[in-house]
Coordinates of C-alpha atoms and ligand atoms in Angstrom, one line a residue:
M191 CA 27.2 0.0 -29.0
N192 CA 29.5 0.8 -26.1
I193 CA 28.8 -1.1 -22.9
G194 CA 30.8 0.3 -20.0
T195 CA 31.7 -2.0 -17.1
I196 CA 32.1 0.3 -14.1
T197 CA 34.0 -0.8 -11.0
T198 CA 32.2 -0.3 -7.7
T199 CA 32.3 -1.3 -4.1
P200 CA 29.3 -2.6 -2.1
F201 CA 27.0 -0.6 0.2
T202 CA 26.0 -2.4 3.3
D203 CA 22.5 -0.9 3.6
Q204 CA 20.7 -2.1 0.5
K205 CA 18.3 -4.5 2.2
P206 CA 14.8 -4.1 0.8
G207 CA 12.1 -3.4 3.4
T208 CA 8.3 -3.9 3.5
S209 CA 8.1 -2.5 0.0
G210 CA 11.5 -2.1 -1.9
L211 CA 14.6 -0.1 -1.0
R212 CA 13.7 3.2 0.5
K213 CA 16.2 5.9 1.4
A214 CA 16.6 9.6 1.5
V215 CA 17.2 11.1 -2.0
T216 CA 20.6 12.2 -0.9
V217 CA 21.5 8.6 -0.3
F218 CA 20.4 7.5 -3.7
Q219 CA 22.4 10.4 -5.2
K220 CA 25.7 9.0 -3.8
P221 CA 27.9 7.8 -6.7
H222 CA 27.0 4.2 -7.7
Y223 CA 24.3 3.8 -5.1
L224 CA 21.3 3.4 -7.4
E225 CA 23.5 1.6 -10.0
N226 CA 24.7 -1.0 -7.4
F227 CA 21.1 -1.8 -6.4
V228 CA 19.8 -2.0 -9.9
Q229 CA 22.7 -4.3 -11.0
S230 CA 22.0 -6.4 -7.9
I231 CA 18.5 -6.9 -9.2
F232 CA 19.7 -8.1 -12.6
N233 CA 22.4 -10.3 -10.9
S234 CA 19.7 -12.0 -8.9
L235 CA 17.5 -12.8 -11.9
E236 CA 17.9 -15.6 -14.4
G237 CA 16.9 -15.9 -18.0
Y238 CA 15.9 -12.2 -18.5
E239 CA 18.0 -11.7 -21.7
G240 CA 15.8 -10.6 -24.5
K241 CA 12.7 -10.3 -22.2
T242 CA 10.5 -7.3 -21.5
L243 CA 10.9 -5.1 -18.5
V244 CA 8.4 -2.5 -17.3
L245 CA 9.8 0.8 -15.9
G246 CA 8.2 3.8 -14.3
G247 CA 7.6 5.7 -11.1
D248 CA 5.5 8.0 -9.1
G249 CA 7.0 11.2 -10.5
R250 CA 8.9 12.2 -7.4
Y251 CA 12.2 14.1 -7.4
Y252 CA 15.0 12.0 -9.0
N253 CA 12.5 9.8 -10.9
R254 CA 13.6 11.1 -14.3
Q255 CA 17.3 10.8 -13.7
A256 CA 16.9 7.3 -12.3
I257 CA 14.9 6.2 -15.3
Q258 CA 17.6 7.3 -17.7
T259 CA 20.2 5.4 -15.7
I260 CA 18.1 2.3 -15.4
L261 CA 17.2 2.3 -19.2
K262 CA 20.9 2.3 -20.0
M263 CA 21.7 -0.4 -17.4
A264 CA 18.8 -2.6 -18.6
A265 CA 20.0 -2.3 -22.2
A266 CA 23.6 -3.1 -21.2
N267 CA 22.4 -6.2 -19.2
G268 CA 20.6 -7.6 -22.3
I269 CA 16.9 -6.8 -21.6
G270 CA 15.2 -7.1 -25.0
R271 CA 12.4 -4.6 -24.6
I272 CA 11.7 -1.9 -22.1
L273 CA 8.2 -0.3 -21.6
V274 CA 8.5 3.0 -19.9
G275 CA 5.7 5.3 -18.9
C276 CA 5.5 8.6 -20.6
D277 CA 7.2 11.3 -18.4
G278 CA 8.5 8.4 -16.3
I279 CA 5.0 8.0 -14.8
L280 CA 3.5 4.6 -13.9
S281 CA 1.4 4.1 -10.8
T282 CA 2.3 0.9 -8.9
P283 CA -1.0 -0.8 -9.9
A284 CA -0.6 0.3 -13.5
A285 CA 2.9 -1.2 -13.6
S286 CA 1.5 -4.4 -12.2
C287 CA -1.2 -4.4 -14.8
I288 CA 1.3 -3.8 -17.7
I289 CA 3.7 -6.5 -16.4
R290 CA 0.9 -9.0 -16.6
K291 CA -0.6 -7.9 -19.8
E292 CA 2.7 -7.8 -21.7
E293 CA 4.1 -11.0 -20.0
A294 CA 7.1 -9.1 -18.9
I295 CA 9.8 -10.7 -16.8
G296 CA 9.2 -8.0 -14.2
G297 CA 9.2 -4.3 -13.5
I298 CA 11.2 -1.7 -11.7
I299 CA 9.0 0.9 -10.0
L300 CA 10.6 4.0 -8.6
S301 CA 8.7 5.1 -5.6
A302 CA 8.8 5.7 -1.8
S303 CA 5.0 5.5 -1.8
H304 CA 3.6 7.7 0.9
N305 CA 7.0 9.1 2.1
P306 CA 7.5 12.8 1.3
G307 CA 9.5 13.6 -1.8
G308 CA 11.7 16.4 -3.1
P309 CA 15.5 16.9 -2.8
N310 CA 15.2 16.5 1.0
G311 CA 12.6 13.7 0.8
D312 CA 12.8 10.0 0.1
F313 CA 13.3 7.9 -3.0
G314 CA 12.7 4.2 -3.5
V315 CA 13.2 1.3 -5.9
K316 CA 10.9 -1.7 -6.0
Y317 CA 11.3 -4.8 -8.1
N318 CA 8.1 -6.7 -9.2
I319 CA 8.2 -10.2 -10.6
S320 CA 6.5 -11.6 -13.6
N321 CA 3.1 -12.1 -11.9
G322 CA 3.1 -8.3 -11.4
G323 CA 3.5 -8.5 -7.7
P324 CA 6.3 -7.3 -5.3
A325 CA 9.3 -9.6 -5.3
P326 CA 8.8 -12.2 -2.5
E327 CA 11.4 -12.5 0.3
K328 CA 13.5 -15.1 -1.5
V329 CA 14.0 -12.6 -4.4
T330 CA 14.6 -9.6 -2.2
G331 CA 17.0 -11.7 -0.1
A332 CA 19.0 -12.6 -3.2
I333 CA 19.1 -9.0 -4.3
F334 CA 20.5 -8.0 -0.9
E335 CA 23.1 -10.8 -1.0
N336 CA 24.2 -9.6 -4.4
S337 CA 24.4 -6.0 -3.1
K338 CA 26.9 -7.1 -0.4
T339 CA 29.5 -8.5 -2.9
I340 CA 29.0 -6.4 -6.0
D341 CA 32.2 -5.2 -7.6
S342 CA 31.0 -3.8 -11.0
Y343 CA 27.9 -2.9 -13.0
Q344 CA 27.1 -2.6 -16.7
I345 CA 25.8 0.6 -18.3
L346 CA 25.4 1.6 -21.9
E347 CA 27.1 4.8 -23.1
A348 CA 24.3 6.5 -24.9
A349 CA 22.3 9.7 -25.0
D350 CA 19.2 10.1 -22.9
I351 CA 15.9 8.9 -24.4
N352 CA 13.1 11.5 -24.7
I353 CA 10.4 10.2 -22.4
D354 CA 8.1 13.3 -22.8
R355 CA 5.8 11.7 -25.3
P356 CA 5.0 8.2 -26.5
G357 CA 7.4 6.8 -29.1
S358 CA 9.8 3.9 -29.9
F359 CA 13.6 4.1 -29.6
K360 CA 16.6 1.8 -29.7
L361 CA 19.3 1.6 -27.0
G362 CA 21.9 -0.6 -28.6
T363 CA 19.9 -3.7 -29.5
T364 CA 17.2 -3.0 -26.9
S365 CA 13.8 -1.5 -27.9
V366 CA 12.5 1.2 -25.7
E367 CA 8.8 2.0 -26.0
V368 CA 7.5 5.1 -24.2
I369 CA 3.9 4.3 -23.5
D370 CA 0.7 6.0 -22.3
P371 CA 0.7 5.1 -18.6
V372 CA -3.1 5.3 -18.2
E373 CA -4.7 3.5 -21.2
P374 CA -4.0 -0.2 -20.3
Y375 CA -5.1 0.5 -16.7
L376 CA -8.3 2.2 -17.8
K377 CA -9.1 -0.8 -20.0
L378 CA -8.6 -3.2 -17.1
M379 CA -11.0 -1.1 -14.9
E380 CA -13.6 -1.1 -17.6
S381 CA -13.5 -4.9 -17.6
L382 CA -14.3 -5.0 -13.8
F383 CA -16.8 -2.3 -13.2
D384 CA -20.2 -1.2 -14.6
F385 CA -18.9 1.9 -16.3
D386 CA -22.3 2.8 -17.8
R387 CA -23.8 2.8 -14.4
L388 CA -20.9 4.8 -13.0
Q389 CA -21.3 7.3 -15.8
Q390 CA -25.0 7.7 -15.0
L391 CA -24.2 8.3 -11.4
L392 CA -21.5 10.9 -12.0
T393 CA -23.5 12.8 -14.6
S394 CA -26.9 12.6 -12.8
G395 CA -26.4 15.9 -11.1
K396 CA -27.5 14.2 -7.9
F397 CA -24.2 12.8 -6.8
R398 CA -20.9 14.7 -6.3
M399 CA -17.5 13.3 -5.6
C400 CA -14.1 14.7 -4.9
M401 CA -10.9 12.8 -5.6
D402 CA -7.7 14.2 -4.0
S403 CA -4.6 12.9 -5.8
L404 CA -2.3 14.8 -3.4
H405 CA -0.1 16.0 -6.3
A406 CA 1.0 12.4 -6.7
V407 CA 0.8 9.8 -9.4
T408 CA -2.9 9.2 -9.6
G409 CA -3.7 12.7 -11.0
P410 CA -3.5 11.7 -14.7
Y411 CA -5.3 8.4 -14.0
A412 CA -8.1 10.0 -12.0
R413 CA -8.7 12.8 -14.5
A414 CA -8.8 10.3 -17.4
I415 CA -11.2 7.9 -15.6
F416 CA -13.5 10.2 -13.6
E417 CA -13.6 13.4 -15.6
K418 CA -13.0 12.3 -19.2
R419 CA -14.3 8.7 -19.3
L420 CA -17.1 8.9 -16.7
G421 CA -18.1 12.5 -17.3
A422 CA -17.7 13.8 -13.8
V423 CA -17.5 17.6 -13.7
E424 CA -14.1 19.2 -14.2
G425 CA -12.6 19.9 -10.8
T426 CA -13.8 16.5 -9.4
V427 CA -10.1 15.6 -9.2
I428 CA -8.1 18.0 -7.0
N429 CA -4.3 18.3 -6.7
G430 CA -4.2 16.3 -9.9
T431 CA -0.9 17.3 -11.3
P432 CA 2.0 15.1 -10.1
L433 CA 4.7 17.3 -8.6
E434 CA 8.3 16.3 -7.8
D435 CA 7.8 17.2 -4.1
F436 CA 4.0 16.5 -3.9
G437 CA 3.5 20.2 -3.2
G438 CA 5.5 19.8 0.0
G439 CA 3.0 17.4 1.6
H440 CA 3.0 13.8 2.6
P441 CA 1.3 11.9 -0.2
D442 CA -0.4 9.7 2.4
P443 CA -4.2 9.3 2.2
N444 CA -5.3 9.5 5.8
L445 CA -7.2 11.9 8.0
V446 CA -3.9 13.7 9.0
Y447 CA -2.2 14.2 5.6
A448 CA -5.2 14.5 3.3
K449 CA -6.6 17.3 5.5
G450 CA -7.7 19.4 2.5
L451 CA -10.0 16.6 1.4
V452 CA -11.2 16.0 4.9
D453 CA -12.1 19.6 5.3
I454 CA -14.2 19.4 2.1
L455 CA -16.0 16.2 3.1
F456 CA -16.6 17.4 6.7
G457 CA -17.4 21.0 5.6
E458 CA -20.6 22.8 4.5
D459 CA -22.4 21.5 1.4
A460 CA -20.0 18.5 1.3
P461 CA -20.0 16.2 -1.7
D462 CA -21.4 12.6 -1.3
F463 CA -18.2 10.8 -1.7
G464 CA -14.5 11.6 -1.3
A465 CA -11.3 9.7 -1.9
A466 CA -7.6 10.1 -1.8
S467 CA -4.6 8.1 -3.0
D468 CA -1.0 8.0 -2.1
G469 CA 2.3 8.8 -3.8
D470 CA 2.4 5.7 -6.1
G471 CA -1.4 5.1 -6.3
D472 CA -1.8 1.9 -4.5
R473 CA -3.5 3.2 -1.4
N474 CA -7.0 4.7 -0.9
M475 CA -8.9 6.6 1.7
I476 CA -12.7 6.5 1.4
L477 CA -14.9 9.2 2.9
G478 CA -18.6 9.8 2.8
R479 CA -20.3 13.1 3.6
N480 CA -19.1 13.8 7.2
F481 CA -18.0 10.2 7.5
F482 CA -14.7 8.3 7.5
V483 CA -14.5 4.6 6.5
T484 CA -11.6 2.8 8.2
P485 CA -9.6 0.8 5.7
S486 CA -10.3 -2.4 7.6
D487 CA -14.1 -1.8 7.4
S488 CA -13.7 -0.9 3.7
L489 CA -12.2 -4.3 3.0
A490 CA -15.1 -6.0 4.8
I491 CA -17.7 -3.9 3.0
L492 CA -16.2 -4.5 -0.4
T493 CA -16.3 -8.2 0.4
A494 CA -19.9 -8.2 1.6
N495 CA -21.0 -6.2 -1.5
A496 CA -18.8 -7.8 -4.2
H497 CA -21.8 -9.7 -5.7
L498 CA -23.1 -6.2 -6.9
V499 CA -20.0 -5.6 -9.0
P500 CA -19.7 -7.2 -12.4
G501 CA -16.0 -8.3 -12.1
Y502 CA -16.8 -10.1 -8.8
S503 CA -20.4 -11.2 -9.2
Q504 CA -19.4 -14.8 -9.7
G505 CA -18.3 -15.0 -6.1
L506 CA -15.1 -14.8 -4.2
A507 CA -12.6 -17.6 -3.8
G508 CA -11.5 -16.3 -0.5
V509 CA -10.2 -13.1 1.2
A510 CA -6.9 -12.2 2.8
R511 CA -5.9 -9.5 5.2
S512 CA -2.6 -8.5 6.9
M513 CA -2.3 -9.5 10.5
P514 CA -2.6 -6.0 12.0
T515 CA -5.8 -5.4 9.9
S516 CA -9.0 -5.7 11.9
A517 CA -11.0 -8.8 11.9
A518 CA -14.0 -7.1 10.3
V519 CA -13.5 -9.0 7.1
D520 CA -13.2 -12.3 8.9
R521 CA -16.8 -12.0 10.0
V522 CA -18.0 -11.4 6.4
A523 CA -15.9 -14.3 5.1
E524 CA -17.4 -16.6 7.8
K525 CA -20.9 -15.6 6.7
L526 CA -20.1 -16.1 3.0
G527 CA -18.5 -19.5 3.9
I528 CA -15.1 -18.6 2.3
E529 CA -11.6 -18.8 3.6
C530 CA -10.0 -15.8 5.3
Y531 CA -6.1 -15.7 5.3
E532 CA -4.0 -13.7 7.7
T533 CA -0.7 -12.7 6.3
P534 CA 2.3 -10.6 7.5
T535 CA 2.3 -6.9 6.6
G536 CA 3.1 -6.0 3.0
W537 CA 1.6 -6.9 -0.3
K538 CA 4.2 -9.5 -1.3
F539 CA 2.5 -12.0 1.0
F540 CA -0.7 -11.9 -1.0
G541 CA 0.9 -12.8 -4.3
N542 CA 0.9 -16.6 -3.8
L543 CA -2.7 -16.7 -2.5
L544 CA -3.9 -14.7 -5.5
D545 CA -1.8 -16.8 -8.0
A546 CA -3.1 -20.0 -6.4
G547 CA -6.7 -18.8 -6.7
K548 CA -7.1 -19.0 -2.9
A549 CA -8.1 -15.3 -2.4
T550 CA -9.9 -12.8 -4.6
L551 CA -9.9 -9.7 -2.4
C552 CA -7.0 -8.6 -0.1
G553 CA -6.5 -5.7 2.2
E554 CA -4.4 -4.0 4.8
E555 CA -5.3 -1.5 7.6
S556 CA -2.8 0.9 6.0
F557 CA -5.3 2.1 3.4
G558 CA -4.6 -0.6 0.9
T559 CA -7.1 -2.8 -0.9
G560 CA -6.9 -4.9 -4.0
S561 CA -7.9 -8.0 -5.8
N562 CA -6.8 -10.7 -8.2
H563 CA -7.0 -8.3 -11.1
I564 CA -3.4 -7.4 -10.5
R565 CA -0.8 -8.3 -7.8
E566 CA -0.6 -5.0 -6.0
K567 CA -3.0 -3.0 -3.9
D568 CA -4.9 -0.5 -6.0
G569 CA -6.2 2.9 -4.9
L570 CA -8.4 3.9 -7.8
W571 CA -9.7 0.4 -8.1
A572 CA -11.0 0.7 -4.6
V573 CA -12.6 4.0 -5.4
L574 CA -14.3 2.6 -8.4
F575 CA -15.5 -0.4 -6.4
W576 CA -17.1 1.9 -3.9
L577 CA -18.7 4.0 -6.6
N578 CA -20.1 0.8 -8.2
I579 CA -21.6 -0.2 -4.8
L580 CA -23.0 3.3 -4.3
A581 CA -24.5 3.3 -7.8
V582 CA -26.3 0.0 -7.2
R583 CA -27.4 0.6 -3.6
S584 CA -28.4 4.3 -4.0
E585 CA -27.6 4.8 -0.3
S586 CA -25.1 7.1 1.4
V587 CA -21.6 5.9 2.4
E588 CA -22.6 6.3 6.1
D589 CA -25.8 4.3 5.7
I590 CA -23.9 1.5 4.0
V591 CA -21.3 1.3 6.8
R592 CA -23.8 1.6 9.6
K593 CA -26.0 -1.2 8.2
H594 CA -22.8 -3.3 7.8
W595 CA -22.1 -2.8 11.6
E596 CA -25.6 -3.7 12.4
T597 CA -25.2 -7.0 10.6
Y598 CA -21.7 -7.9 11.5
G599 CA -20.9 -5.8 14.6
R600 CA -18.4 -3.0 14.7
N601 CA -14.6 -3.4 15.0
F602 CA -13.3 -0.2 16.5
Y603 CA -9.9 0.3 15.1
S604 CA -7.0 2.8 15.3
R605 CA -3.2 2.8 14.6
Y606 CA -0.7 4.9 16.6
D607 CA 2.6 5.7 14.9
Y608 CA 5.6 6.8 16.8
E609 CA 7.8 8.0 14.0
A610 CA 11.6 8.6 13.9
V611 CA 12.2 7.3 17.4
D612 CA 15.5 6.0 18.6
K613 CA 16.2 2.7 16.8
E614 CA 18.0 0.9 19.6
R615 CA 15.3 1.9 22.2
A616 CA 12.5 0.8 19.8
T617 CA 14.3 -2.5 19.3
E618 CA 14.6 -2.9 23.0
L619 CA 10.9 -2.3 23.4
M620 CA 10.1 -5.1 20.9
E621 CA 12.7 -7.5 22.4
R622 CA 11.2 -6.9 25.8
L623 CA 7.7 -7.7 24.5
R624 CA 9.0 -10.7 22.7
S625 CA 10.4 -12.1 25.9
M626 CA 7.1 -11.4 27.7
V627 CA 4.6 -13.0 25.4
S628 CA 5.3 -16.7 25.9
D629 CA 3.8 -16.7 29.4
M630 CA 1.3 -13.9 29.1
K631 CA -1.8 -16.1 28.4
G632 CA -4.3 -15.8 31.2
T633 CA -2.8 -12.7 32.7
Q634 CA -5.4 -10.2 34.0
Y635 CA -4.9 -6.5 33.2
G636 CA -7.8 -4.6 34.9
S637 CA -10.9 -6.0 33.1
Y638 CA -8.8 -7.5 30.3
Q639 CA -7.7 -11.0 30.3
V640 CA -5.1 -12.2 27.8
D641 CA -6.5 -14.9 25.6
Y642 CA -3.3 -15.4 23.5
A643 CA 0.0 -13.6 22.9
D644 CA 2.7 -14.3 20.4
D645 CA 5.2 -13.0 17.9
F646 CA 3.3 -13.6 14.6
S647 CA 4.8 -16.2 12.3
Y648 CA 3.4 -17.0 8.9
T649 CA 3.7 -20.2 6.9
D650 CA 2.8 -19.6 3.3
P651 CA 0.0 -22.1 2.5
V652 CA 1.2 -22.3 -1.1
D653 CA 5.0 -22.7 -1.0
G654 CA 5.5 -23.5 2.7
S655 CA 8.0 -20.6 3.3
I656 CA 8.1 -19.3 6.8
S657 CA 8.2 -15.6 7.8
S658 CA 8.8 -15.1 11.5
K659 CA 9.0 -12.1 13.9
Q660 CA 6.2 -10.3 12.1
G661 CA 4.8 -8.4 15.1
I662 CA 3.7 -9.0 18.6
R663 CA 0.0 -9.8 19.0
I664 CA -1.8 -9.7 22.3
G665 CA -5.5 -10.9 22.1
F666 CA -7.9 -10.5 24.9
T667 CA -10.9 -12.7 25.8
D668 CA -13.4 -10.0 24.9
G669 CA -12.1 -10.0 21.3
S670 CA -10.0 -6.9 21.6
R671 CA -6.4 -6.9 20.5
I672 CA -3.2 -4.9 20.6
V673 CA -0.4 -5.4 18.0
F674 CA 3.1 -4.0 18.1
R675 CA 5.5 -3.9 15.2
L676 CA 8.3 -1.8 13.7
S677 CA 7.8 -0.3 10.3
G678 CA 9.8 -1.6 7.4
T679 CA 9.3 1.5 5.2
G680 CA 10.6 4.4 7.4
T681 CA 13.9 6.0 6.6
K682 CA 14.7 7.8 9.8
G683 CA 15.4 6.0 13.1
A684 CA 12.6 3.5 13.8
T685 CA 8.8 3.9 13.6
L686 CA 6.8 2.0 16.2
R687 CA 3.3 1.1 15.1
V688 CA 0.7 0.2 17.7
Y689 CA -2.5 -1.3 16.3
L690 CA -5.6 -1.3 18.6
E691 CA -8.9 -3.0 18.0
S692 CA -12.0 -3.8 19.9
Y693 CA -15.3 -5.5 18.9
Q694 CA -18.8 -4.2 19.6
P695 CA -21.7 -6.3 18.4
D696 CA -24.4 -4.3 20.2
K697 CA -25.9 -1.7 17.8
A698 CA -26.8 0.6 20.7
K699 CA -23.2 0.9 21.7
Q700 CA -21.7 1.4 18.2
D701 CA -22.2 5.1 17.8
V702 CA -19.2 6.1 19.9
D703 CA -16.0 8.0 19.0
T704 CA -13.3 5.5 18.1
Q705 CA -10.7 7.0 20.4
K706 CA -13.1 6.9 23.3
A707 CA -14.1 3.4 22.5
L708 CA -10.4 2.4 22.5
A709 CA -9.3 4.6 25.4
S710 CA -8.8 1.8 28.0
L711 CA -7.0 -0.4 25.5
I712 CA -4.7 2.5 24.6
S713 CA -3.6 3.0 28.2
L714 CA -3.2 -0.7 28.5
A715 CA -0.8 -0.7 25.5
D716 CA 1.3 1.8 27.2
E717 CA 1.2 -0.1 30.5
I718 CA 2.3 -3.4 28.8
A719 CA 4.9 -2.0 26.4
Q720 CA 6.1 1.1 28.3
I721 CA 5.8 3.1 25.1
R722 CA 6.4 6.5 26.7
K723 CA 9.5 5.3 28.4
F724 CA 11.1 3.6 25.4
T725 CA 10.1 6.2 22.8
E726 CA 10.5 9.2 25.0
R727 CA 7.3 10.5 23.5
E728 CA 4.2 11.6 25.3
A729 CA 2.0 11.1 22.2
P730 CA 2.1 9.4 18.8
T731 CA 3.2 11.3 15.7
V732 CA 0.2 10.2 13.7
I733 CA -3.0 8.5 14.7
T734 CA -5.0 6.9 11.9
Ligands
VG1_1151 C1 3.6 0.2 5.4 C2 2.2 -0.4 5.7 C3 2.0 -1.7 5.0 C4 2.2 -1.4 3.5 C5 3.5 -0.8 3.2 C6 3.8 -0.5 1.8 O1 4.6 -0.8 5.9 O2 2.1 -0.6 7.1 O3 0.7 -2.2 5.3 O4 2.1 -2.6 2.8 O5 3.7 0.3 4.0 O6 2.8 0.4 1.3 P1 5.4 -0.6 7.2 O7 6.4 -1.7 7.2 O8 6.0 0.8 7.2 O9 4.4 -0.8 8.3 V1 3.1 1.5 0.2 O10 1.8 2.2 -0.3 O11 4.4 2.2 0.9 O12 3.9 0.6 -1.1
CO1152 CO1 1.9 3.2 -1.9

């Protein structure tokens, strides 16, 4: 066995963001760039020699090359066993599931999630720890520190492994198992949901669904689960073959980027239920016939109906949502008498709550929902959860949501993204808001009076770690709220996210278009933050 020690020099930009290190493919293709980061991961770990590592990605451009490099580096660094998804495929939730099941030390997931792929698109590397969840800040911080001083990395001189079909190989003394990426995940789903009932629903001839995998990683999973296992007609899954460039689209399940699915669900003779997932399979969008379910409402509805689903019928320990997510779930938690935690953006903050048994369901406004079954958000899990509720309640998606609003009130919600704006100007906008919030309480803006304003800081209730500067929140006395933060996943300039929410308990006033309901809050956001001035944009890039 020939282990090469390759001399290198540090890159200064390898700080992981909200979800791993994300850069343009061309950046990852620079000599030693990927290797430096991967070696920095190993350098920041302890006691991994001889242990199991899980490896796979969302199938985007550069996935296969990166997998071969990482296999050889993991072997050279003394990993005992590597489980790699066939064709290099592993959805983020499946990777989390396998890390847990196989008691691996962790996993490396190659994905830039919803960012576009292809030679001119983005690539990414995420490290997940032994609980199956994204590395917490103390680990990503250590990886970054290592990346700043790295001077060499280890790599085995060996031929590439054939990852096209399942099989077992040796790389030096390390075993490499190329595994079916779907089967362990399907088994876990079967343990949570009433598959007999789902099968009845999908084969009854009275219920039609459409699942749009957006040419990303969930294609093979969705086909295996909905069409093969549950008997839905062939063609239920659309865009089901993972492509290196996602067919040229953004693999982002929202009303803008999953337009094909939206057209089907809002078209003539629409199916009863539609869903889409993102690049790496951890997000979901839920649609009914002519109806869109906001992710924040989806989390609240899953929480309110969890007792109908076998895996959750014993009750929920608690729920958690990211700070910018609407307070819809808070109202359900209150009624159920369970705790509702508010965390910063990003799934890594849910890990401790799930491990400590404080939360069972978690969710984010950005189309991510999940539970304690793994330590990642999980797109197809959310789709199955909804299907299970639909099977039990025999009502339409729209009826279920409207009844929910009747009981709990409606949280109108929208997010405005200003993508690829000038980084310095965006930072100035945030700094200006930061300096304003401390004495904003009580200020009157038209009919809105500020109830509280701060820069969100989170103290983890389990390990006491503090994460500050997590977004500016301005809450008003009528329950509405505006949140400003900069994205930690974008790769060009800065992305400003503005989150808008208002609450309407009165049923008679709930049937209003979201943008209309939020119109005055939207202009107030611009008045307070001077968005147009700082971003030099008249309108957001994407509204969800
Ligand atoms: C975005 C979302 C956040 C999500 C993150 C990773 O982060 O807002 O809620 O957890 O993406 O999701 P940011 O920092 O750009 O707002 V994924 O599906 O990219 O792993
Ligand atoms: Co994702």
